[in-house]
Amino acid sequence: MSGESLLAKTIVLDALDAAQNRPDMDKDAMGRAIILAVVDQYLGYRSVKDVTQELEYLTESLDDDDPVVTRGC
């Protein structure tokens, strides 16, 4: 697993745990908020078409045991 994947996993797990432990938050809502925050950041420097293709690629990879994170190489 890449360093980026490990760091992202840690950040997401921390955020989901924080939401789970707060009565005013929902774990699923936190997950959606994380996804939307990433998409929003992508749209700051990538086209809608490019982001859509990225999300489609990730969706198609959901059943992979260990999806590959590339660095644009």
C-alpha positions as a Markdown table, in Angstrom:
| # | Residue | x | y | z |
|---|---|---|---|---|
| 1 | Met | 0.0 | 0.0 | 0.0 |
| 2 | Ser | 1.4 | 3.4 | -0.9 |
| 3 | Gly | 2.2 | 6.1 | 1.6 |
| 4 | Glu | -0.7 | 8.2 | 0.2 |
| 5 | Ser | -3.1 | 5.3 | 0.8 |
| 6 | Leu | -1.9 | 4.7 | 4.3 |
| 7 | Leu | -2.2 | 8.4 | 5.2 |
| 8 | Ala | -5.6 | 8.7 | 3.6 |
| 9 | Lys | -6.9 | 5.6 | 5.4 |
| 10 | Thr | -5.7 | 7.0 | 8.7 |
| 11 | Ile | -7.4 | 10.4 | 8.1 |
| 12 | Val | -10.7 | 8.8 | 7.0 |
| 13 | Leu | -10.8 | 6.4 | 9.9 |
| 14 | Asp | -10.1 | 9.2 | 12.4 |
| 15 | Ala | -12.9 | 11.3 | 10.8 |
| 16 | Leu | -15.4 | 8.4 | 10.8 |
| 17 | Asp | -14.5 | 7.5 | 14.4 |
| 18 | Ala | -15.0 | 11.1 | 15.5 |
| 19 | Ala | -18.4 | 11.1 | 13.8 |
| 20 | Gln | -19.4 | 7.8 | 15.4 |
| 21 | Asn | -18.5 | 9.2 | 18.8 |
| 22 | Arg | -20.5 | 12.4 | 18.5 |
| 23 | Pro | -24.3 | 12.4 | 19.0 |
| 24 | Asp | -24.7 | 15.3 | 16.6 |
| 25 | Met | -23.0 | 13.5 | 13.7 |
| 26 | Asp | -23.6 | 10.4 | 11.5 |
| 27 | Lys | -20.9 | 8.1 | 10.2 |
| 28 | Asp | -22.5 | 7.7 | 6.8 |
| 29 | Ala | -23.0 | 11.5 | 6.5 |
| 30 | Met | -19.3 | 11.9 | 7.4 |
| 31 | Gly | -18.3 | 9.5 | 4.6 |
| 32 | Arg | -20.3 | 11.4 | 2.1 |
| 33 | Ala | -18.9 | 14.7 | 3.4 |
| 34 | Ile | -15.3 | 13.3 | 2.9 |
| 35 | Ile | -16.1 | 12.2 | -0.7 |
| 36 | Leu | -17.7 | 15.5 | -1.5 |
| 37 | Ala | -14.8 | 17.5 | 0.0 |
| 38 | Val | -12.3 | 15.5 | -2.2 |
| 39 | Val | -14.4 | 16.0 | -5.3 |
| 40 | Asp | -14.7 | 19.7 | -4.5 |
| 41 | Gln | -10.9 | 20.0 | -4.2 |
| 42 | Tyr | -10.4 | 18.1 | -7.5 |
| 43 | Leu | -12.7 | 20.4 | -9.3 |
| 44 | Gly | -10.4 | 23.3 | -8.3 |
| 45 | Tyr | -7.8 | 22.1 | -10.7 |
| 46 | Arg | -9.4 | 19.3 | -12.8 |
| 47 | Ser | -12.3 | 19.3 | -15.3 |
| 48 | Val | -15.7 | 17.8 | -14.5 |
| 49 | Lys | -15.0 | 15.2 | -17.3 |
| 50 | Asp | -11.7 | 14.3 | -15.7 |
| 51 | Val | -13.2 | 13.9 | -12.2 |
| 52 | Thr | -16.1 | 11.9 | -13.6 |
| 53 | Gln | -13.6 | 9.5 | -15.3 |
| 54 | Glu | -11.6 | 9.2 | -12.1 |
| 55 | Leu | -14.8 | 8.3 | -10.1 |
| 56 | Glu | -15.9 | 5.8 | -12.8 |
| 57 | Tyr | -12.4 | 4.2 | -12.6 |
| 58 | Leu | -12.6 | 4.0 | -8.8 |
| 59 | Thr | -16.2 | 2.6 | -9.0 |
| 60 | Glu | -15.0 | -0.1 | -11.4 |
| 61 | Ser | -12.2 | -1.0 | -9.0 |
| 62 | Leu | -14.4 | -1.5 | -5.9 |
| 63 | Asp | -14.3 | -5.3 | -6.1 |
| 64 | Asp | -10.5 | -5.4 | -6.4 |
| 65 | Asp | -8.8 | -6.6 | -3.3 |
| 66 | Asp | -6.1 | -4.0 | -3.3 |
| 67 | Pro | -6.8 | -1.1 | -5.8 |
| 68 | Val | -3.7 | 0.6 | -7.1 |
| 69 | Val | -3.1 | 4.2 | -6.3 |
| 70 | Thr | -0.9 | 5.8 | -9.0 |
| 71 | Arg | 1.1 | 9.0 | -8.9 |
| 72 | Gly | 0.3 | 9.9 | -12.5 |
| 73 | Cys | 3.3 | 7.9 | -13.9 |
